Amino acid sequence: MTLKAILFDFNGVIINDEPIHKELVDEILLRENLRPSAGEFQEFCLGRSDRACLSNILSRRGRMVLDDYLDRLIEIKSRSYQQRIEQLETLPIYSGLTDFLAKIQAKGLKIGVVTGALGSEVALILKRAGIASYFSVIVAGDDLKASKPQPDGYLLAVERFNRLDMTLQLQPSNCLAIEDTPAGIQAAKKAGMQVVGIANTYPFHIMQRLANWAIDYLWDLELERIERVFSQSR
């Protein structure tokens, strides 16, 4: 088995913007005359799409909302997110990311994003950070009906890579996912991928327990060692 592609989660792996998302979810709850509850964002939103996040929180509060109404809430949150990002002088991109992407590219590996974030948000960040050219496939939350921890996003990424290059013959077993949440790790494993858990959002010991590898920082990931493990797997 050969390592052919590395798939990144977005929020919490590429950009440290989870605090912004939490503030925006809290604002939506206040608009709905609901008091934000401690721990709710972590339980229902980390690693998941906006649709899954808001739907689950509102459902827990006894609010059953129609899809059209949920669409409006997601649109409000997305506009607010983009406004917050535009106000930032420096994007909170994780340290070492650009160098790591260049190293992956130099090895000839494919690079993609699989996230619950909206495609417009991902495109905005990648373009502004100057790293969009590294990613040949992006699967975003609005491409999918099912959010992580379901494997749909990762499976769709494999399909899209193969559409771009029919000679690639990519399988989930050829992919390494980089995730920062239990939901994301579970999604990648369900898809049949090996996973690196990066301790940006949850403690290292949790990443170590759930993922195939655990790291504190991107520069801790030894690609050569990972490639050897893949080549030895059957």
Coordinates of N, CA and C in Angstrom, one line a residue:
M1 N 0.8 -1.2 0.0 CA 0.0 0.0 0.0 C 0.9 1.2 0.0
T2 N 0.5 2.2 -0.8 CA 1.3 3.4 -1.0 C 0.5 4.6 -0.5
L3 N 1.2 5.6 0.2 CA 0.6 6.8 0.5 C 0.5 7.7 -0.7
K4 N -0.7 8.1 -1.1 CA -0.8 9.0 -2.3 C -1.4 10.3 -2.0
A5 N -2.1 10.5 -0.9 CA -2.8 11.8 -0.7 C -2.9 12.0 0.8
I6 N -2.9 13.3 1.1 CA -3.1 13.8 2.5 C -4.2 14.7 2.5
L7 N -5.2 14.5 3.3 CA -6.4 15.2 3.4 C -6.5 16.0 4.8
F8 N -6.7 17.3 4.7 CA -6.7 18.1 5.9 C -8.1 18.5 6.2
D9 N -8.4 18.4 7.5 CA -9.6 19.1 8.0 C -9.2 20.6 7.9
F10 N -10.2 21.5 8.1 CA -10.0 22.9 7.9 C -9.9 23.7 9.2
N11 N -11.1 23.8 9.9 CA -11.1 24.5 11.2 C -10.4 23.7 12.2
G12 N -9.4 24.3 12.9 CA -8.7 23.6 13.9 C -7.5 22.9 13.4
V13 N -7.3 22.8 12.1 CA -6.1 22.2 11.5 C -5.3 23.2 10.6
I14 N -6.1 23.8 9.7 CA -5.5 24.9 8.9 C -5.6 26.2 9.5
I15 N -6.7 26.5 10.1 CA -6.9 27.9 10.7 C -7.5 27.7 12.1
N16 N -7.0 28.5 13.0 CA -7.4 28.5 14.4 C -8.6 29.5 14.5
D17 N -9.7 29.1 14.0 CA -10.9 30.0 14.0 C -12.1 29.5 14.8
E18 N -11.9 28.4 15.5 CA -13.0 27.9 16.3 C -13.6 28.9 17.3
P19 N -12.7 29.8 18.0 CA -13.3 30.8 18.8 C -14.3 31.7 18.1
I20 N -14.0 32.0 16.8 CA -14.9 32.9 16.1 C -16.2 32.2 15.8
H21 N -16.1 30.9 15.4 CA -17.3 30.2 15.2 C -18.2 30.0 16.4
K22 N -17.5 29.8 17.6 CA -18.3 29.7 18.8 C -19.1 31.0 19.1
E23 N -18.4 32.2 18.9 CA -19.0 33.5 19.1 C -20.2 33.7 18.2
L24 N -20.1 33.2 17.0 CA -21.2 33.4 16.0 C -22.3 32.5 16.3
V25 N -22.1 31.3 16.7 CA -23.1 30.4 17.1 C -23.9 30.9 18.4
D26 N -23.1 31.5 19.3 CA -23.7 32.1 20.5 C -24.6 33.3 20.1
E27 N -24.2 34.1 19.1 CA -25.0 35.2 18.6 C -26.3 34.7 18.0
I28 N -26.2 33.6 17.2 CA -27.4 33.1 16.6 C -28.4 32.6 17.7
L29 N -27.9 32.0 18.7 CA -28.8 31.5 19.8 C -29.4 32.7 20.5
L30 N -28.7 33.8 20.7 CA -29.3 34.9 21.4 C -30.3 35.6 20.5
R31 N -30.1 35.5 19.1 CA -31.1 36.0 18.2 C -32.4 35.2 18.3
E32 N -32.2 33.9 18.7 CA -33.4 33.0 18.8 C -33.9 33.0 20.2
N33 N -33.5 34.0 21.0 CA -33.9 34.2 22.4 C -33.6 32.9 23.3
L34 N -32.4 32.4 23.0 CA -31.9 31.2 23.7 C -30.6 31.6 24.3
R35 N -30.4 31.2 25.6 CA -29.1 31.5 26.2 C -28.0 30.5 25.9
P36 N -26.9 30.9 25.4 CA -25.8 29.9 25.1 C -25.4 29.1 26.3
S37 N -25.2 27.9 26.2 CA -24.9 27.0 27.3 C -23.4 26.5 27.2
A38 N -22.7 26.5 28.3 CA -21.3 26.1 28.3 C -21.2 24.6 27.9
G39 N -20.3 24.4 27.0 CA -20.1 23.0 26.6 C -20.9 22.6 25.3
E40 N -21.9 23.4 25.0 CA -22.7 23.0 23.9 C -22.0 23.0 22.5
F41 N -21.2 24.1 22.4 CA -20.4 24.2 21.1 C -19.5 23.0 20.9
Q42 N -18.8 22.7 22.0 CA -17.8 21.5 21.9 C -18.6 20.2 21.6
E43 N -19.7 20.0 22.2 CA -20.5 18.8 22.1 C -21.1 18.7 20.7
F44 N -21.7 19.7 20.2 CA -22.5 19.6 19.0 C -21.9 20.2 17.7
C45 N -20.8 21.0 17.9 CA -20.3 21.8 16.7 C -18.9 21.4 16.3
L46 N -18.0 21.1 17.2 CA -16.6 20.9 16.8 C -16.5 19.7 15.9
G47 N -15.9 19.9 14.7 CA -15.8 18.8 13.7 C -17.0 18.6 12.8
R48 N -18.0 19.4 13.1 CA -19.3 19.2 12.3 C -19.6 20.4 11.5
S49 N -20.5 20.2 10.5 CA -21.0 21.3 9.7 C -21.8 22.2 10.5
D50 N -22.0 23.4 9.9 CA -22.9 24.4 10.5 C -24.3 23.9 10.6
R51 N -24.7 23.2 9.6 CA -26.1 22.6 9.6 C -26.3 21.6 10.7
A52 N -25.3 20.7 10.9 CA -25.4 19.7 11.9 C -25.4 20.4 13.3
C53 N -24.5 21.4 13.4 CA -24.3 22.1 14.7 C -25.5 22.8 15.1
L54 N -26.1 23.7 14.2 CA -27.3 24.5 14.6 C -28.5 23.6 14.8
S55 N -28.6 22.6 13.9 CA -29.8 21.7 14.0 C -29.8 21.0 15.3
N56 N -28.7 20.5 15.7 CA -28.6 19.7 16.9 C -28.8 20.5 18.2
I57 N -28.2 21.7 18.2 CA -28.4 22.6 19.3 C -29.8 23.0 19.5
L58 N -30.4 23.5 18.4 CA -31.8 23.9 18.4 C -32.8 22.8 18.8
S59 N -32.5 21.6 18.2 CA -33.3 20.4 18.6 C -33.2 20.1 20.0
R60 N -32.0 20.2 20.6 CA -31.9 20.0 22.0 C -32.7 21.0 22.9
R61 N -32.8 22.2 22.3 CA -33.6 23.2 23.0 C -35.1 23.1 22.7
G62 N -35.5 22.1 22.0 CA -36.9 21.9 21.7 C -37.4 22.7 20.5
R63 N -36.4 23.2 19.7 CA -36.8 24.0 18.5 C -36.6 23.1 17.3
M64 N -37.7 22.8 16.6 CA -37.7 22.1 15.4 C -37.8 23.1 14.2
V65 N -36.7 23.3 13.5 CA -36.7 24.3 12.4 C -36.7 23.6 11.0
L66 N -37.4 24.3 10.1 CA -37.5 23.8 8.7 C -36.2 24.1 8.0
D67 N -35.9 23.4 6.9 CA -34.6 23.5 6.2 C -34.4 24.9 5.7
D68 N -35.5 25.6 5.2 CA -35.4 26.9 4.7 C -34.9 27.9 5.8
Y69 N -35.5 27.7 7.0 CA -35.1 28.6 8.1 C -33.7 28.4 8.5
L70 N -33.3 27.1 8.5 CA -31.9 26.7 8.9 C -30.9 27.3 7.8
D71 N -31.3 27.3 6.6 CA -30.5 27.9 5.5 C -30.3 29.3 5.8
R72 N -31.3 30.1 6.3 CA -31.1 31.5 6.6 C -30.2 31.7 7.7
L73 N -30.3 30.9 8.7 CA -29.4 31.0 9.9 C -27.9 30.7 9.5
I74 N -27.7 29.8 8.6 CA -26.4 29.4 8.1 C -25.8 30.6 7.3
E75 N -26.7 31.2 6.5 CA -26.3 32.3 5.7 C -25.9 33.5 6.5
I76 N -26.7 33.8 7.6 CA -26.4 34.9 8.5 C -25.0 34.6 9.1
K77 N -24.8 33.4 9.6 CA -23.5 33.1 10.2 C -22.3 33.2 9.3
S78 N -22.5 32.8 8.0 CA -21.5 32.8 7.0 C -21.1 34.3 6.7
R79 N -22.1 35.1 6.6 CA -21.8 36.6 6.3 C -21.0 37.2 7.5
S80 N -21.4 36.8 8.7 CA -20.8 37.4 9.8 C -19.3 36.9 9.9
Y81 N -19.1 35.6 9.6 CA -17.8 35.0 9.6 C -16.9 35.7 8.6
Q82 N -17.4 35.9 7.4 CA -16.5 36.6 6.4 C -16.2 38.0 6.8
Q83 N -17.1 38.7 7.5 CA -16.9 40.0 8.0 C -15.8 40.0 9.0
R84 N -15.9 39.1 9.9 CA -14.8 39.0 11.0 C -13.5 38.7 10.4
I85 N -13.4 37.8 9.4 CA -12.2 37.5 8.8 C -11.6 38.7 8.1
E86 N -12.4 39.4 7.4 CA -11.9 40.6 6.6 C -11.4 41.7 7.6
Q87 N -11.8 41.7 8.8 CA -11.4 42.7 9.8 C -10.0 42.3 10.4
L88 N -9.6 41.1 10.2 CA -8.3 40.6 10.8 C -7.1 41.0 10.0
E89 N -6.2 41.6 10.6 CA -5.0 42.0 9.9 C -4.1 40.8 9.5
T90 N -4.1 39.8 10.4 CA -3.4 38.5 10.2 C -4.3 37.4 10.4
L91 N -4.4 36.5 9.4 CA -5.2 35.3 9.6 C -4.5 34.3 10.6
P92 N -5.3 33.7 11.5 CA -4.8 32.8 12.5 C -4.5 31.4 11.9
I93 N -3.7 31.4 10.8 CA -3.2 30.1 10.2 C -2.2 29.5 11.1
Y94 N -2.3 28.2 11.2 CA -1.4 27.5 12.2 C 0.0 27.5 11.7
S95 N 0.9 27.7 12.6 CA 2.3 27.8 12.3 C 2.9 26.6 11.7
G96 N 3.7 26.8 10.7 CA 4.3 25.6 10.0 C 3.5 25.1 8.8
L97 N 2.3 25.6 8.6 CA 1.4 25.0 7.6 C 2.0 25.1 6.2
T98 N 2.4 26.3 5.8 CA 2.9 26.5 4.5 C 4.1 25.6 4.2
D99 N 5.1 25.6 5.1 CA 6.3 24.7 4.9 C 5.9 23.3 4.8
F100 N 4.9 22.8 5.6 CA 4.4 21.4 5.5 C 3.8 21.1 4.2
L101 N 3.0 22.0 3.7 CA 2.3 21.8 2.4 C 3.3 21.7 1.3
A102 N 4.4 22.6 1.4 CA 5.4 22.5 0.3 C 6.2 21.2 0.4
K103 N 6.4 20.7 1.6 CA 7.1 19.4 1.7 C 6.2 18.3 1.1
I104 N 4.9 18.3 1.4 CA 4.0 17.3 0.8 C 4.0 17.3 -0.7
Q105 N 3.9 18.5 -1.2 CA 3.9 18.7 -2.7 C 5.2 18.2 -3.3
A106 N 6.3 18.5 -2.6 CA 7.6 18.1 -3.2 C 7.7 16.6 -3.3
K107 N 7.0 15.9 -2.4 CA 7.0 14.4 -2.5 C 6.0 13.9 -3.5
G108 N 5.3 14.7 -4.2 CA 4.4 14.3 -5.2 C 3.1 13.8 -4.7
L109 N 2.8 14.1 -3.5 CA 1.5 13.6 -2.9 C 0.4 14.6 -3.2
K110 N -0.8 14.1 -3.4 CA -2.0 14.9 -3.6 C -2.4 15.5 -2.3
I111 N -3.0 16.7 -2.3 CA -3.5 17.4 -1.1 C -4.9 17.8 -1.3
G112 N -5.7 17.6 -0.2 CA -7.1 18.0 -0.3 C -7.6 18.5 1.1
V113 N -8.8 19.1 1.1 CA -9.5 19.5 2.3 C -10.8 18.8 2.4
V114 N -11.1 18.3 3.6 CA -12.4 17.7 3.8 C -12.9 18.3 5.1
T115 N -14.0 19.1 5.0 CA -14.4 19.9 6.1 C -15.9 20.1 6.2
G116 N -16.4 20.4 7.4 CA -17.8 20.8 7.5 C -18.0 22.3 7.2
A117 N -17.0 23.1 7.1 CA -17.1 24.5 6.8 C -17.7 24.7 5.4
L118 N -18.3 25.9 5.2 CA -18.8 26.2 3.9 C -17.7 26.4 2.9
G119 N -18.0 26.0 1.6 CA -17.0 26.2 0.6 C -16.5 27.6 0.4
S120 N -17.4 28.6 0.5 CA -17.1 30.0 0.3 C -16.1 30.4 1.4
E121 N -16.2 29.9 2.6 CA -15.3 30.3 3.7 C -13.9 29.7 3.5
V122 N -13.9 28.4 3.0 CA -12.7 27.7 2.8 C -11.9 28.5 1.7
A123 N -12.6 28.8 0.6 CA -12.0 29.5 -0.6 C -11.4 30.8 -0.1
L124 N -12.2 31.6 0.7 CA -11.7 32.9 1.1 C -10.4 32.8 1.9
I125 N -10.4 31.8 2.8 CA -9.2 31.7 3.7 C -8.0 31.2 2.9
L126 N -8.2 30.2 2.1 CA -7.0 29.6 1.3 C -6.5 30.6 0.3
K127 N -7.3 31.4 -0.3 CA -6.9 32.4 -1.2 C -6.1 33.5 -0.5
R128 N -6.7 34.0 0.6 CA -6.1 35.1 1.4 C -4.7 34.7 2.0
A129 N -4.7 33.4 2.4 CA -3.4 32.9 3.0 C -2.4 32.6 1.9
G130 N -2.8 32.6 0.7 CA -1.8 32.3 -0.4 C -1.5 30.8 -0.5
I131 N -2.4 29.9 -0.1 CA -2.1 28.5 -0.2 C -3.1 27.7 -1.0
A132 N -4.0 28.4 -1.7 CA -5.0 27.7 -2.5 C -4.5 26.8 -3.5
S133 N -3.3 27.1 -4.1 CA -2.8 26.3 -5.2 C -2.3 24.9 -4.7
Y134 N -2.1 24.7 -3.5 CA -1.7 23.4 -3.0 C -2.8 22.4 -3.0
F135 N -4.0 22.8 -2.9 CA -5.2 21.9 -2.8 C -5.9 21.7 -4.1
S136 N -5.9 20.4 -4.5 CA -6.5 20.1 -5.8 C -8.0 19.6 -5.6
V137 N -8.3 19.3 -4.4 CA -9.7 18.8 -4.1 C -10.1 19.5 -2.8
I138 N -11.3 20.1 -2.8 CA -11.9 20.6 -1.6 C -13.4 20.0 -1.5
V139 N -13.6 19.4 -0.4 CA -15.0 18.9 -0.1 C -15.4 19.7 1.1
A140 N -16.5 20.5 1.0 CA -17.0 21.4 2.0 C -18.3 20.9 2.6
G141 N -18.8 21.5 3.6 CA -20.0 21.2 4.3 C -21.2 21.3 3.4
D142 N -21.2 22.3 2.5 CA -22.4 22.4 1.6 C -22.3 21.5 0.4
D143 N -21.3 20.6 0.3 CA -21.3 19.5 -0.7 C -22.0 18.3 -0.2
L144 N -22.3 18.2 1.0 CA -22.7 17.0 1.7 C -24.1 17.1 2.4
K145 N -24.8 16.0 2.5 CA -26.0 15.9 3.3 C -25.6 15.5 4.8
A146 N -24.6 14.6 4.8 CA -24.2 14.0 6.1 C -22.9 14.7 6.6
S147 N -22.9 15.1 7.9 CA -21.7 15.7 8.5 C -20.8 14.7 9.1
K148 N -19.6 15.0 9.3 CA -18.8 14.2 10.2 C -19.5 14.0 11.5
P149 N -19.5 12.8 12.1 CA -18.6 11.7 12.0 C -18.9 10.7 10.9
Q150 N -19.9 11.0 10.0 CA -20.1 10.1 8.9 C -18.9 10.3 7.9
P151 N -18.6 9.2 7.1 CA -17.4 9.2 6.3 C -17.7 9.9 4.9
D152 N -18.8 10.4 4.6 CA -19.2 10.8 3.2 C -18.2 11.8 2.6
G153 N -17.8 12.8 3.4 CA -16.8 13.8 2.9 C -15.5 13.2 2.4
Y154 N -15.0 12.3 3.2 CA -13.7 11.6 2.8 C -13.9 10.8 1.6
L155 N -15.0 10.0 1.5 CA -15.2 9.2 0.3 C -15.4 10.0 -0.9
L156 N -16.1 11.2 -0.8 CA -16.3 12.1 -1.9 C -15.0 12.6 -2.4
A157 N -14.1 12.9 -1.4 CA -12.7 13.4 -1.8 C -12.0 12.4 -2.7
V158 N -12.0 11.2 -2.3 CA -11.4 10.1 -3.1 C -11.9 10.1 -4.5
E159 N -13.3 10.1 -4.6 CA -13.9 10.1 -5.9 C -13.5 11.3 -6.7
R160 N -13.4 12.5 -6.1 CA -13.0 13.7 -6.9 C -11.6 13.6 -7.3
F161 N -10.7 13.1 -6.5 CA -9.3 12.9 -6.9 C -9.2 12.0 -8.2
N162 N -10.0 10.9 -8.1 CA -9.9 10.0 -9.2 C -10.6 10.6 -10.5
R163 N -11.5 11.5 -10.3 CA -12.1 12.1 -11.5 C -11.0 13.0 -12.2
L164 N -10.2 13.7 -11.3 CA -9.2 14.6 -11.9 C -8.1 13.8 -12.6
D165 N -7.8 12.6 -12.1 CA -6.7 11.8 -12.6 C -7.1 10.4 -12.6
M166 N -7.6 9.8 -13.7 CA -8.1 8.5 -13.7 C -7.0 7.4 -13.5
T167 N -5.7 7.9 -13.8 CA -4.6 6.9 -13.6 C -4.2 6.8 -12.1
L168 N -4.7 7.7 -11.3 CA -4.3 7.7 -9.8 C -4.8 6.5 -9.1
Q169 N -6.0 6.1 -9.4 CA -6.6 4.9 -8.8 C -6.5 4.9 -7.3
L170 N -6.9 6.1 -6.8 CA -6.8 6.3 -5.3 C -7.9 5.5 -4.6
Q171 N -7.5 4.9 -3.5 CA -8.4 4.2 -2.6 C -8.3 4.9 -1.2
P172 N -9.3 4.8 -0.3 CA -9.2 5.4 1.0 C -7.9 4.9 1.8
S173 N -7.5 3.7 1.5 CA -6.3 3.1 2.2 C -5.0 3.8 1.7
N174 N -5.1 4.6 0.6 CA -3.9 5.3 0.2 C -3.8 6.7 0.8
C175 N -4.8 7.1 1.7 CA -4.9 8.4 2.2 C -4.6 8.5 3.6
L176 N -4.0 9.7 4.0 CA -3.8 10.0 5.4 C -4.6 11.3 5.7
A177 N -5.5 11.2 6.7 CA -6.2 12.4 7.1 C -5.6 13.0 8.3
I178 N -5.7 14.4 8.4 CA -5.2 15.1 9.6 C -6.4 15.8 10.2
E179 N -6.7 15.4 11.4 CA -7.9 15.9 12.1 C -7.6 16.4 13.5
D180 N -8.5 17.2 14.1 CA -8.3 17.7 15.4 C -9.4 17.4 16.4
T181 N -10.5 16.7 15.9 CA -11.6 16.4 16.7 C -12.0 14.9 16.7
P182 N -12.6 14.4 17.7 CA -13.1 13.0 17.7 C -14.0 12.7 16.5
A183 N -14.9 13.6 16.2 CA -15.8 13.4 15.1 C -15.1 13.3 13.8
G184 N -14.1 14.1 13.6 CA -13.3 14.1 12.3 C -12.5 12.8 12.2
I185 N -11.9 12.4 13.3 CA -11.1 11.1 13.3 C -12.0 10.0 13.0
Q186 N -13.2 9.9 13.6 CA -14.1 8.9 13.4 C -14.6 8.8 11.9
A187 N -14.8 10.0 11.3 CA -15.2 10.0 9.9 C -14.2 9.4 9.0
A188 N -12.9 9.8 9.2 CA -11.8 9.3 8.4 C -11.6 7.8 8.6
K189 N -11.7 7.4 9.8 CA -11.5 5.9 10.0 C -12.7 5.1 9.4
K190 N -13.9 5.7 9.5 CA -15.0 5.0 8.9 C -14.8 4.9 7.4
A191 N -14.2 5.9 6.8 CA -13.9 5.9 5.4 C -12.8 4.9 5.0
G192 N -12.1 4.4 6.0 CA -11.0 3.4 5.7 C -9.6 4.1 5.6
M193 N -9.5 5.2 6.2 CA -8.2 6.0 6.2 C -7.5 5.9 7.5
Q194 N -6.2 6.1 7.5 CA -5.4 6.3 8.7 C -5.4 7.7 9.0
V195 N -5.3 8.0 10.3 CA -5.5 9.4 10.7 C -4.4 9.9 11.7
V196 N -4.0 11.1 11.5 CA -3.1 11.9 12.4 C -4.1 12.8 13.2
G197 N -4.0 12.7 14.5 CA -4.7 13.6 15.4 C -3.8 14.7 15.9
I198 N -4.1 16.0 15.5 CA -3.3 17.1 16.0 C -3.9 17.7 17.2
A199 N -3.1 18.0 18.2 CA -3.7 18.4 19.5 C -3.9 20.0 19.5
N200 N -4.6 20.5 18.5 CA -4.9 21.9 18.5 C -6.2 22.2 19.3
T201 N -7.1 21.3 19.4 CA -8.4 21.5 19.9 C -8.7 20.7 21.2
Y202 N -8.2 19.4 21.1 CA -8.4 18.5 22.2 C -7.0 18.1 22.7
P203 N -6.8 17.7 24.0 CA -5.5 17.3 24.5 C -4.8 16.2 23.7
F204 N -3.5 16.2 23.8 CA -2.7 15.2 23.1 C -3.1 13.8 23.4
H205 N -3.4 13.5 24.7 CA -3.7 12.1 25.1 C -5.0 11.6 24.5
I206 N -5.9 12.5 24.2 CA -7.2 12.1 23.5 C -6.9 11.8 22.0
M207 N -6.1 12.7 21.4 CA -5.7 12.4 20.0 C -4.9 11.1 19.9
Q208 N -4.1 10.8 20.9 CA -3.2 9.6 20.9 C -4.1 8.4 21.1
R209 N -5.2 8.5 21.8 CA -6.1 7.4 22.1 C -7.0 7.1 20.8
L210 N -7.3 8.1 20.1 CA -8.3 7.9 19.0 C -7.7 7.7 17.6
A211 N -6.5 8.4 17.4 CA -5.9 8.4 16.0 C -4.8 7.4 15.9
N212 N -4.4 7.1 14.7 CA -3.2 6.2 14.4 C -1.9 6.9 14.9
W213 N -1.8 8.2 14.7 CA -0.7 9.0 15.2 C -1.2 10.2 15.9
A214 N -0.4 10.7 16.8 CA -0.8 12.0 17.5 C 0.4 12.9 17.5
I215 N 0.1 14.2 17.2 CA 1.2 15.2 17.2 C 0.7 16.5 17.9
D216 N 1.6 17.3 18.3 CA 1.3 18.6 18.9 C 1.3 19.7 17.8
Y217 N 2.3 19.5 16.8 CA 2.4 20.5 15.8 C 2.6 19.8 14.4
L218 N 2.3 20.5 13.4 CA 2.5 19.9 12.0 C 3.9 19.5 11.8
W219 N 4.9 20.3 12.3 CA 6.3 20.0 12.0 C 6.7 18.7 12.8
D220 N 5.9 18.2 13.7 CA 6.2 17.0 14.4 C 5.9 15.7 13.5
L221 N 5.2 15.9 12.4 CA 4.8 14.8 11.6 C 5.9 14.4 10.7
E222 N 6.4 13.2 10.8 CA 7.5 12.6 10.1 C 7.0 11.9 8.8
L223 N 6.9 12.6 7.7 CA 6.3 12.0 6.5 C 7.0 10.8 6.0
E224 N 8.3 10.8 6.1 CA 9.1 9.6 5.7 C 8.7 8.4 6.5
R225 N 8.5 8.6 7.8 CA 8.1 7.4 8.7 C 6.7 7.0 8.3
I226 N 5.8 7.9 8.1 CA 4.4 7.6 7.7 C 4.5 6.8 6.4
E227 N 5.3 7.2 5.4 CA 5.3 6.5 4.1 C 5.8 5.1 4.3
R228 N 6.8 4.9 5.2 CA 7.3 3.6 5.5 C 6.2 2.7 6.0
V229 N 5.4 3.2 7.0 CA 4.3 2.4 7.6 C 3.3 2.0 6.5
F230 N 3.0 3.0 5.6 CA 2.0 2.7 4.5 C 2.6 1.6 3.6
S231 N 3.9 1.7 3.3 CA 4.5 0.7 2.4 C 4.5 -0.7 3.0
Q232 N 4.6 -0.8 4.3 CA 4.6 -2.1 5.0 C 3.3 -2.7 5.3
S233 N 2.2 -1.9 5.0 CA 0.8 -2.3 5.3 C 0.3 -3.2 4.1
R234 N -0.5 -4.1 4.5 CA -1.1 -5.0 3.5 C -2.7 -4.9 3.6

